[in-house]
């Protein structure tokens, strides 16, 4: 009568030591992966290029690089096993070790395996501290890089939006200032009044008096500027038949309010002799 070999119990090569819970093994893998961000070569690779155009970031980069190097050396020394191998940072923190034979291996809790290779108590504590420093460096680097990426994208979007706004509105704002100047040159008790508000409205009467005294007949573009939807224009006053080395100038600020352009500020400088008022 032949015996049924399928009923013969299979011997456990690891003496029945159970595999570590899956959640703990996943946590160990996550710690190992995140700790890579705190490795010295990663810190240097990320921070040095970022610090070159922004020297002020060296205040943050240098301490992080020093901490990363120190933590890496301490971790390697403290995680050394008696057989010369190293337990990973994630397994040290989660208390896992590996049982091996010639054919297979099993990740188990170090407390479940009596003969498991494990660093001494002092080295285990020091190693966990070093891993914590590495994780802190990694978290700081990840936060800084995320902030830098967000800032870059945000500023790029803002710049693109501002450029689009300037392209769409600047010709209209310049035309509006031209209509205002044309009306001023025609004269009249209320010339330009419908274009101005705020400080410009208060200054308009004085500027009309100045134009009558200067006898200006035209304006020449002398510069412009723009910031956050505010357009600034400067013009030289031209008097027909005269060439003034230091012509009078007028500056005006054009803004868009409730969908309409208005002039909010109006300043001018009288004609000077050799630059002296």
PDB file of C-alpha atoms in Angstrom:
ATOM      1  CA  UNK A   1       0.000   0.000   0.000  1.00  0.00           C
ATOM      2  CA  UNK A   2       1.541   3.283  -1.078  1.00  0.00           C
ATOM      3  CA  UNK A   3       1.495   6.320   1.179  1.00  0.00           C
ATOM      4  CA  UNK A   4       0.017   9.686   0.055  1.00  0.00           C
ATOM      5  CA  UNK A   5       2.977  12.082  -0.006  1.00  0.00           C
ATOM      6  CA  UNK A   6       0.598  15.054  -0.429  1.00  0.00           C
ATOM      7  CA  UNK A   7      -0.437  14.660   3.196  1.00  0.00           C
ATOM      8  CA  UNK A   8       3.122  14.953   4.465  1.00  0.00           C
ATOM      9  CA  UNK A   9       3.469  18.306   6.324  1.00  0.00           C
ATOM     10  CA  UNK A  10       5.911  20.752   4.778  1.00  0.00           C
ATOM     11  CA  UNK A  11       8.560  21.935   7.183  1.00  0.00           C
ATOM     12  CA  UNK A  12       8.757  25.731   7.642  1.00  0.00           C
ATOM     13  CA  UNK A  13      12.353  26.762   6.847  1.00  0.00           C
ATOM     14  CA  UNK A  14      12.070  29.590   9.382  1.00  0.00           C
ATOM     15  CA  UNK A  15      10.749  27.596  12.283  1.00  0.00           C
ATOM     16  CA  UNK A  16       7.216  28.927  12.138  1.00  0.00           C
ATOM     17  CA  UNK A  17       8.158  32.600  12.601  1.00  0.00           C
ATOM     18  CA  UNK A  18       5.227  34.489  11.014  1.00  0.00           C
ATOM     19  CA  UNK A  19       5.647  37.100   8.338  1.00  0.00           C
ATOM     20  CA  UNK A  20       5.381  40.682   9.570  1.00  0.00           C
ATOM     21  CA  UNK A  21       2.009  42.390   9.147  1.00  0.00           C
ATOM     22  CA  UNK A  22       1.521  43.916   5.719  1.00  0.00           C
ATOM     23  CA  UNK A  23       0.833  47.373   7.102  1.00  0.00           C
ATOM     24  CA  UNK A  24       4.162  47.425   8.907  1.00  0.00           C
ATOM     25  CA  UNK A  25       5.996  46.242   5.805  1.00  0.00           C
ATOM     26  CA  UNK A  26       4.349  48.961   3.715  1.00  0.00           C
ATOM     27  CA  UNK A  27       5.283  51.566   6.328  1.00  0.00           C
ATOM     28  CA  UNK A  28       8.897  50.405   6.204  1.00  0.00           C
ATOM     29  CA  UNK A  29       8.928  50.720   2.411  1.00  0.00           C
ATOM     30  CA  UNK A  30       7.473  54.240   2.586  1.00  0.00           C
ATOM     31  CA  UNK A  31      10.089  55.320   5.109  1.00  0.00           C
ATOM     32  CA  UNK A  32      12.870  53.898   2.945  1.00  0.00           C
ATOM     33  CA  UNK A  33      11.539  55.696  -0.112  1.00  0.00           C
ATOM     34  CA  UNK A  34      11.011  59.050   1.600  1.00  0.00           C
ATOM     35  CA  UNK A  35      14.395  58.856   3.327  1.00  0.00           C
ATOM     36  CA  UNK A  36      16.019  58.854  -0.102  1.00  0.00           C
ATOM     37  CA  UNK A  37      15.006  62.508  -0.399  1.00  0.00           C
ATOM     38  CA  UNK A  38      17.207  63.192   2.613  1.00  0.00           C
ATOM     39  CA  UNK A  39      20.295  61.518   1.156  1.00  0.00           C
ATOM     40  CA  UNK A  40      23.285  63.889   0.785  1.00  0.00           C
ATOM     41  CA  UNK A  41      23.562  63.517  -2.982  1.00  0.00           C
ATOM     42  CA  UNK A  42      19.858  64.362  -3.396  1.00  0.00           C
ATOM     43  CA  UNK A  43      20.097  67.386  -1.092  1.00  0.00           C
ATOM     44  CA  UNK A  44      23.144  68.706  -2.928  1.00  0.00           C
ATOM     45  CA  UNK A  45      21.581  68.012  -6.337  1.00  0.00           C
ATOM     46  CA  UNK A  46      18.411  69.908  -5.415  1.00  0.00           C
ATOM     47  CA  UNK A  47      19.725  72.771  -3.308  1.00  0.00           C
ATOM     48  CA  UNK A  48      22.937  73.818  -5.039  1.00  0.00           C
ATOM     49  CA  UNK A  49      21.325  74.736  -8.406  1.00  0.00           C
ATOM     50  CA  UNK A  50      18.502  76.507  -6.575  1.00  0.00           C
ATOM     51  CA  UNK A  51      20.941  78.474  -4.399  1.00  0.00           C
ATOM     52  CA  UNK A  52      23.128  79.716  -7.245  1.00  0.00           C
ATOM     53  CA  UNK A  53      20.701  82.416  -8.447  1.00  0.00           C
ATOM     54  CA  UNK A  54      19.409  83.043  -4.904  1.00  0.00           C
ATOM     55  CA  UNK A  55      22.397  83.331  -2.576  1.00  0.00           C
ATOM     56  CA  UNK A  56      20.133  84.001   0.413  1.00  0.00           C
ATOM     57  CA  UNK A  57      18.946  80.379   0.233  1.00  0.00           C
ATOM     58  CA  UNK A  58      22.416  79.220   1.329  1.00  0.00           C
ATOM     59  CA  UNK A  59      21.306  79.999   4.879  1.00  0.00           C
ATOM     60  CA  UNK A  60      18.872  77.091   4.530  1.00  0.00           C
ATOM     61  CA  UNK A  61      20.823  74.895   2.110  1.00  0.00           C
ATOM     62  CA  UNK A  62      24.098  74.639   4.061  1.00  0.00           C
ATOM     63  CA  UNK A  63      22.544  73.459   7.368  1.00  0.00           C
ATOM     64  CA  UNK A  64      20.394  70.924   5.513  1.00  0.00           C
ATOM     65  CA  UNK A  65      23.410  69.555   3.618  1.00  0.00           C
ATOM     66  CA  UNK A  66      25.414  69.270   6.860  1.00  0.00           C
ATOM     67  CA  UNK A  67      22.514  67.541   8.651  1.00  0.00           C
ATOM     68  CA  UNK A  68      22.006  65.202   5.726  1.00  0.00           C
ATOM     69  CA  UNK A  69      25.686  64.163   5.634  1.00  0.00           C
ATOM     70  CA  UNK A  70      25.840  63.667   9.396  1.00  0.00           C
ATOM     71  CA  UNK A  71      22.606  61.674   9.470  1.00  0.00           C
ATOM     72  CA  UNK A  72      23.751  59.492   6.554  1.00  0.00           C
ATOM     73  CA  UNK A  73      27.041  58.605   8.271  1.00  0.00           C
ATOM     74  CA  UNK A  74      25.313  57.943  11.597  1.00  0.00           C
ATOM     75  CA  UNK A  75      22.634  55.838   9.957  1.00  0.00           C
ATOM     76  CA  UNK A  76      25.131  53.652   8.107  1.00  0.00           C
ATOM     77  CA  UNK A  77      27.185  53.104  11.241  1.00  0.00           C
ATOM     78  CA  UNK A  78      24.231  52.390  13.535  1.00  0.00           C
ATOM     79  CA  UNK A  79      22.346  50.072  11.190  1.00  0.00           C
ATOM     80  CA  UNK A  80      25.276  47.696  10.761  1.00  0.00           C
ATOM     81  CA  UNK A  81      24.401  44.094  11.582  1.00  0.00           C
ATOM     82  CA  UNK A  82      26.823  41.617  13.161  1.00  0.00           C
ATOM     83  CA  UNK A  83      27.285  39.809   9.830  1.00  0.00           C
ATOM     84  CA  UNK A  84      28.361  43.003   8.077  1.00  0.00           C
ATOM     85  CA  UNK A  85      25.051  43.718   6.372  1.00  0.00           C
ATOM     86  CA  UNK A  86      22.887  46.774   7.012  1.00  0.00           C
ATOM     87  CA  UNK A  87      19.235  46.787   7.997  1.00  0.00           C
ATOM     88  CA  UNK A  88      17.247  49.400   6.093  1.00  0.00           C
ATOM     89  CA  UNK A  89      16.101  52.585   7.774  1.00  0.00           C
ATOM     90  CA  UNK A  90      12.435  51.714   7.320  1.00  0.00           C
ATOM     91  CA  UNK A  91      12.836  48.260   8.858  1.00  0.00           C
ATOM     92  CA  UNK A  92      14.785  49.643  11.787  1.00  0.00           C
ATOM     93  CA  UNK A  93      12.067  52.170  12.594  1.00  0.00           C
ATOM     94  CA  UNK A  94       9.272  49.609  12.227  1.00  0.00           C
ATOM     95  CA  UNK A  95      11.205  46.835  14.027  1.00  0.00           C
ATOM     96  CA  UNK A  96      11.458  44.458  11.105  1.00  0.00           C
ATOM     97  CA  UNK A  97      14.234  42.129  10.056  1.00  0.00           C
ATOM     98  CA  UNK A  98      14.815  39.528   7.345  1.00  0.00           C
ATOM     99  CA  UNK A  99      15.265  35.785   7.783  1.00  0.00           C
ATOM    100  CA  UNK A 100      17.093  34.128   4.884  1.00  0.00           C
ATOM    101  CA  UNK A 101      18.171  30.755   3.669  1.00  0.00           C
ATOM    102  CA  UNK A 102      19.702  29.565   0.412  1.00  0.00           C
ATOM    103  CA  UNK A 103      16.351  29.580  -1.380  1.00  0.00           C
ATOM    104  CA  UNK A 104      14.056  32.200   0.116  1.00  0.00           C
ATOM    105  CA  UNK A 105      13.623  34.915   2.725  1.00  0.00           C
ATOM    106  CA  UNK A 106      10.908  36.281   5.007  1.00  0.00           C
ATOM    107  CA  UNK A 107      10.391  39.737   6.509  1.00  0.00           C
ATOM    108  CA  UNK A 108       9.432  39.307  10.160  1.00  0.00           C
ATOM    109  CA  UNK A 109       9.209  41.312  13.339  1.00  0.00           C
ATOM    110  CA  UNK A 110      12.536  41.323  15.081  1.00  0.00           C
ATOM    111  CA  UNK A 111      10.861  40.456  18.393  1.00  0.00           C
ATOM    112  CA  UNK A 112       9.375  37.276  16.855  1.00  0.00           C
ATOM    113  CA  UNK A 113      12.709  35.854  15.739  1.00  0.00           C
ATOM    114  CA  UNK A 114      14.950  34.828  18.634  1.00  0.00           C
ATOM    115  CA  UNK A 115      18.083  34.454  16.558  1.00  0.00           C
ATOM    116  CA  UNK A 116      17.420  37.382  14.183  1.00  0.00           C
ATOM    117  CA  UNK A 117      20.318  39.668  13.389  1.00  0.00           C
ATOM    118  CA  UNK A 118      19.658  43.080  14.933  1.00  0.00           C
ATOM    119  CA  UNK A 119      21.759  46.091  15.954  1.00  0.00           C
ATOM    120  CA  UNK A 120      22.538  46.561  19.623  1.00  0.00           C
ATOM    121  CA  UNK A 121      20.027  48.549  21.657  1.00  0.00           C
ATOM    122  CA  UNK A 122      22.249  51.647  21.696  1.00  0.00           C
ATOM    123  CA  UNK A 123      22.842  51.506  17.959  1.00  0.00           C
ATOM    124  CA  UNK A 124      19.145  50.965  17.279  1.00  0.00           C
ATOM    125  CA  UNK A 125      18.203  54.076  19.278  1.00  0.00           C
ATOM    126  CA  UNK A 126      20.931  56.181  17.652  1.00  0.00           C
ATOM    127  CA  UNK A 127      19.946  54.853  14.240  1.00  0.00           C
ATOM    128  CA  UNK A 128      16.303  55.837  14.767  1.00  0.00           C
ATOM    129  CA  UNK A 129      17.403  59.344  15.730  1.00  0.00           C
ATOM    130  CA  UNK A 130      19.562  59.560  12.599  1.00  0.00           C
ATOM    131  CA  UNK A 131      16.651  58.361  10.470  1.00  0.00           C
ATOM    132  CA  UNK A 132      14.417  60.998  12.082  1.00  0.00           C
ATOM    133  CA  UNK A 133      16.958  63.691  11.139  1.00  0.00           C
ATOM    134  CA  UNK A 134      17.080  62.357   7.588  1.00  0.00           C
ATOM    135  CA  UNK A 135      13.295  62.441   7.400  1.00  0.00           C
ATOM    136  CA  UNK A 136      13.271  66.015   8.720  1.00  0.00           C
ATOM    137  CA  UNK A 137      15.782  67.060   6.057  1.00  0.00           C
ATOM    138  CA  UNK A 138      13.734  65.263   3.400  1.00  0.00           C
ATOM    139  CA  UNK A 139      10.509  66.908   4.578  1.00  0.00           C
ATOM    140  CA  UNK A 140      12.156  70.348   4.634  1.00  0.00           C
ATOM    141  CA  UNK A 141      13.546  69.818   1.130  1.00  0.00           C
ATOM    142  CA  UNK A 142      10.240  68.506  -0.193  1.00  0.00           C
ATOM    143  CA  UNK A 143       8.387  71.490   1.301  1.00  0.00           C
ATOM    144  CA  UNK A 144      10.919  73.986  -0.070  1.00  0.00           C
ATOM    145  CA  UNK A 145      10.919  72.455  -3.541  1.00  0.00           C
ATOM    146  CA  UNK A 146       7.119  72.330  -3.606  1.00  0.00           C
ATOM    147  CA  UNK A 147       6.963  75.973  -2.561  1.00  0.00           C
ATOM    148  CA  UNK A 148       9.544  76.922  -5.194  1.00  0.00           C
ATOM    149  CA  UNK A 149       7.644  75.049  -7.907  1.00  0.00           C
ATOM    150  CA  UNK A 150       4.323  76.600  -6.846  1.00  0.00           C
ATOM    151  CA  UNK A 151       5.854  80.075  -6.733  1.00  0.00           C
ATOM    152  CA  UNK A 152       7.409  79.635 -10.174  1.00  0.00           C
ATOM    153  CA  UNK A 153       4.153  78.423 -11.723  1.00  0.00           C
ATOM    154  CA  UNK A 154       2.108  81.074  -9.907  1.00  0.00           C
ATOM    155  CA  UNK A 155       4.428  83.889 -10.956  1.00  0.00           C
ATOM    156  CA  UNK A 156       4.537  82.593 -14.518  1.00  0.00           C
ATOM    157  CA  UNK A 157       0.754  82.544 -14.685  1.00  0.00           C
ATOM    158  CA  UNK A 158       0.525  86.014 -13.166  1.00  0.00           C
ATOM    159  CA  UNK A 159       3.114  87.340 -15.590  1.00  0.00           C
ATOM    160  CA  UNK A 160       1.260  85.827 -18.525  1.00  0.00           C
ATOM    161  CA  UNK A 161      -2.033  87.291 -17.295  1.00  0.00           C
ATOM    162  CA  UNK A 162      -0.424  90.693 -16.766  1.00  0.00           C
ATOM    163  CA  UNK A 163       1.125  90.608 -20.223  1.00  0.00           C
ATOM    164  CA  UNK A 164      -2.247  89.724 -21.742  1.00  0.00           C
ATOM    165  CA  UNK A 165      -3.898  92.567 -19.811  1.00  0.00           C
ATOM    166  CA  UNK A 166      -1.241  95.025 -20.961  1.00  0.00           C
ATOM    167  CA  UNK A 167      -1.576  93.943 -24.586  1.00  0.00           C
ATOM    168  CA  UNK A 168      -5.354  94.345 -24.399  1.00  0.00           C
ATOM    169  CA  UNK A 169      -5.635  97.601 -22.432  1.00  0.00           C
ATOM    170  CA  UNK A 170      -2.487  99.667 -22.992  1.00  0.00           C
ATOM    171  CA  UNK A 171      -3.423 100.916 -26.484  1.00  0.00           C
ATOM    172  CA  UNK A 172      -6.821 101.980 -25.127  1.00  0.00           C
ATOM    173  CA  UNK A 173      -5.246 103.722 -22.121  1.00  0.00           C
ATOM    174  CA  UNK A 174      -2.803 105.582 -24.358  1.00  0.00           C
ATOM    175  CA  UNK A 175      -5.619 106.621 -26.689  1.00  0.00           C
ATOM    176  CA  UNK A 176      -7.599 107.846 -23.679  1.00  0.00           C
ATOM    177  CA  UNK A 177      -4.683 110.007 -22.556  1.00  0.00           C
ATOM    178  CA  UNK A 178      -4.457 111.355 -26.118  1.00  0.00           C
ATOM    179  CA  UNK A 179      -8.112 112.422 -26.084  1.00  0.00           C
ATOM    180  CA  UNK A 180      -7.536 114.172 -22.773  1.00  0.00           C
ATOM    181  CA  UNK A 181      -4.515 116.047 -24.091  1.00  0.00           C
ATOM    182  CA  UNK A 182      -6.285 117.021 -27.281  1.00  0.00           C
ATOM    183  CA  UNK A 183      -9.179 118.531 -25.331  1.00  0.00           C
ATOM    184  CA  UNK A 184      -6.772 120.439 -23.091  1.00  0.00           C
ATOM    185  CA  UNK A 185      -5.083 121.995 -26.119  1.00  0.00           C
ATOM    186  CA  UNK A 186      -8.446 123.178 -27.475  1.00  0.00           C
ATOM    187  CA  UNK A 187      -8.976 125.089 -24.243  1.00  0.00           C
ATOM    188  CA  UNK A 188     -12.228 125.999 -22.558  1.00  0.00           C
ATOM    189  CA  UNK A 189     -13.379 126.421 -18.948  1.00  0.00           C
ATOM    190  CA  UNK A 190     -14.148 122.698 -18.507  1.00  0.00           C
ATOM    191  CA  UNK A 191     -11.517 121.227 -20.847  1.00  0.00           C
ATOM    192  CA  UNK A 192     -10.515 117.742 -19.695  1.00  0.00           C
ATOM    193  CA  UNK A 193     -12.931 117.684 -16.744  1.00  0.00           C
ATOM    194  CA  UNK A 194     -14.767 114.574 -17.911  1.00  0.00           C
ATOM    195  CA  UNK A 195     -11.545 112.558 -17.995  1.00  0.00           C
ATOM    196  CA  UNK A 196     -10.229 113.156 -14.467  1.00  0.00           C
ATOM    197  CA  UNK A 197     -11.100 111.991 -10.936  1.00  0.00           C
ATOM    198  CA  UNK A 198      -9.559 112.155  -7.474  1.00  0.00           C
ATOM    199  CA  UNK A 199      -6.253 114.075  -7.296  1.00  0.00           C
ATOM    200  CA  UNK A 200      -6.244 114.717 -11.028  1.00  0.00           C
ATOM    201  CA  UNK A 201      -9.591 116.510 -10.794  1.00  0.00           C
ATOM    202  CA  UNK A 202      -8.181 118.789  -8.082  1.00  0.00           C
ATOM    203  CA  UNK A 203      -5.055 119.532 -10.152  1.00  0.00           C
ATOM    204  CA  UNK A 204      -6.793 120.090 -13.481  1.00  0.00           C
ATOM    205  CA  UNK A 205      -7.539 123.790 -13.053  1.00  0.00           C
ATOM    206  CA  UNK A 206      -3.938 124.528 -12.149  1.00  0.00           C
ATOM    207  CA  UNK A 207      -2.677 122.608 -15.149  1.00  0.00           C
ATOM    208  CA  UNK A 208      -4.999 124.463 -17.512  1.00  0.00           C
ATOM    209  CA  UNK A 209      -3.558 127.729 -16.188  1.00  0.00           C
ATOM    210  CA  UNK A 210      -0.058 126.364 -16.724  1.00  0.00           C
ATOM    211  CA  UNK A 211      -0.858 125.451 -20.342  1.00  0.00           C
ATOM    212  CA  UNK A 212      -2.146 128.939 -21.065  1.00  0.00           C
ATOM    213  CA  UNK A 213       1.046 130.429 -19.669  1.00  0.00           C
ATOM    214  CA  UNK A 214       3.365 127.980 -21.462  1.00  0.00           C
ATOM    215  CA  UNK A 215       1.444 128.366 -24.773  1.00  0.00           C
ATOM    216  CA  UNK A 216       1.985 124.636 -25.528  1.00  0.00           C
ATOM    217  CA  UNK A 217       0.571 123.497 -28.846  1.00  0.00           C
ATOM    218  CA  UNK A 218       1.425 119.776 -28.766  1.00  0.00           C
ATOM    219  CA  UNK A 219       2.770 116.960 -26.633  1.00  0.00           C
ATOM    220  CA  UNK A 220       5.714 114.660 -27.266  1.00  0.00           C
ATOM    221  CA  UNK A 221       5.964 111.191 -25.725  1.00  0.00           C
ATOM    222  CA  UNK A 222       8.680 111.138 -23.052  1.00  0.00           C
ATOM    223  CA  UNK A 223       8.127 107.757 -21.425  1.00  0.00           C
ATOM    224  CA  UNK A 224       5.575 105.388 -19.957  1.00  0.00           C
ATOM    225  CA  UNK A 225       5.186 102.753 -17.287  1.00  0.00           C
ATOM    226  CA  UNK A 226       2.738 100.118 -16.139  1.00  0.00           C
ATOM    227  CA  UNK A 227       2.013  98.267 -12.919  1.00  0.00           C
ATOM    228  CA  UNK A 228      -1.004  96.172 -11.912  1.00  0.00           C
ATOM    229  CA  UNK A 229      -3.425  97.827 -14.318  1.00  0.00           C
ATOM    230  CA  UNK A 230      -2.143 101.362 -13.695  1.00  0.00           C
ATOM    231  CA  UNK A 231      -0.688 103.158 -16.730  1.00  0.00           C
ATOM    232  CA  UNK A 232       1.668 106.080 -16.305  1.00  0.00           C
ATOM    233  CA  UNK A 233       2.546 108.422 -19.155  1.00  0.00           C
ATOM    234  CA  UNK A 234       4.934 111.369 -19.356  1.00  0.00           C
ATOM    235  CA  UNK A 235       4.885 113.941 -22.153  1.00  0.00           C
ATOM    236  CA  UNK A 236       6.999 116.949 -23.082  1.00  0.00           C
ATOM    237  CA  UNK A 237       5.104 120.124 -23.874  1.00  0.00           C
ATOM    238  CA  UNK A 238       5.904 121.484 -27.336  1.00  0.00           C
ATOM    239  CA  UNK A 239       5.607 125.176 -28.183  1.00  0.00           C
ATOM    240  CA  UNK A 240       5.456 125.931 -31.916  1.00  0.00           C
ATOM    241  CA  UNK A 241       8.471 127.890 -33.125  1.00  0.00           C
ATOM    242  CA  UNK A 242      10.483 127.345 -29.945  1.00  0.00           C
ATOM    243  CA  UNK A 243      13.136 124.762 -29.136  1.00  0.00           C
ATOM    244  CA  UNK A 244      13.474 124.413 -25.378  1.00  0.00           C
ATOM    245  CA  UNK A 245      16.441 122.364 -24.121  1.00  0.00           C
ATOM    246  CA  UNK A 246      14.496 121.643 -20.945  1.00  0.00           C
ATOM    247  CA  UNK A 247      10.822 121.501 -21.920  1.00  0.00           C
ATOM    248  CA  UNK A 248       8.000 121.401 -19.435  1.00  0.00           C
ATOM    249  CA  UNK A 249       6.628 117.942 -18.782  1.00  0.00           C
ATOM    250  CA  UNK A 250       3.311 116.527 -17.660  1.00  0.00           C
ATOM    251  CA  UNK A 251       2.725 113.107 -16.112  1.00  0.00           C
ATOM    252  CA  UNK A 252      -0.612 111.397 -15.814  1.00  0.00           C
ATOM    253  CA  UNK A 253      -1.843 108.146 -14.334  1.00  0.00           C
ATOM    254  CA  UNK A 254      -4.584 106.252 -16.186  1.00  0.00           C
ATOM    255  CA  UNK A 255      -6.634 103.547 -14.459  1.00  0.00           C
ATOM    256  CA  UNK A 256      -9.659 101.483 -15.388  1.00  0.00           C
ATOM    257  CA  UNK A 257     -12.581 101.750 -12.974  1.00  0.00           C
ATOM    258  CA  UNK A 258     -15.956 100.110 -13.473  1.00  0.00           C
ATOM    259  CA  UNK A 259     -14.959  99.297 -17.032  1.00  0.00           C
ATOM    260  CA  UNK A 260     -14.049 102.902 -17.929  1.00  0.00           C
ATOM    261  CA  UNK A 261     -10.667 104.603 -18.112  1.00  0.00           C
ATOM    262  CA  UNK A 262     -10.067 107.629 -15.891  1.00  0.00           C
ATOM    263  CA  UNK A 263      -7.080 109.824 -15.073  1.00  0.00           C
ATOM    264  CA  UNK A 264      -6.402 109.700 -11.344  1.00  0.00           C
ATOM    265  CA  UNK A 265      -3.201 111.728 -11.008  1.00  0.00           C
ATOM    266  CA  UNK A 266      -1.907 114.747 -12.902  1.00  0.00           C
ATOM    267  CA  UNK A 267       1.451 116.384 -12.220  1.00  0.00           C
ATOM    268  CA  UNK A 268       3.638 118.704 -14.235  1.00  0.00           C
ATOM    269  CA  UNK A 269       6.912 120.559 -14.087  1.00  0.00           C
ATOM    270  CA  UNK A 270       7.342 124.118 -15.445  1.00  0.00           C
ATOM    271  CA  UNK A 271      10.019 125.000 -17.977  1.00  0.00           C
ATOM    272  CA  UNK A 272      13.429 125.303 -16.332  1.00  0.00           C
ATOM    273  CA  UNK A 273      16.734 126.921 -17.243  1.00  0.00           C
ATOM    274  CA  UNK A 274      19.620 124.483 -17.255  1.00  0.00           C
ATOM    275  CA  UNK A 275      17.709 122.079 -15.057  1.00  0.00           C
ATOM    276  CA  UNK A 276      17.210 124.549 -12.190  1.00  0.00           C
ATOM    277  CA  UNK A 277      13.557 125.300 -11.211  1.00  0.00           C
TER     278      UNK A 277
END
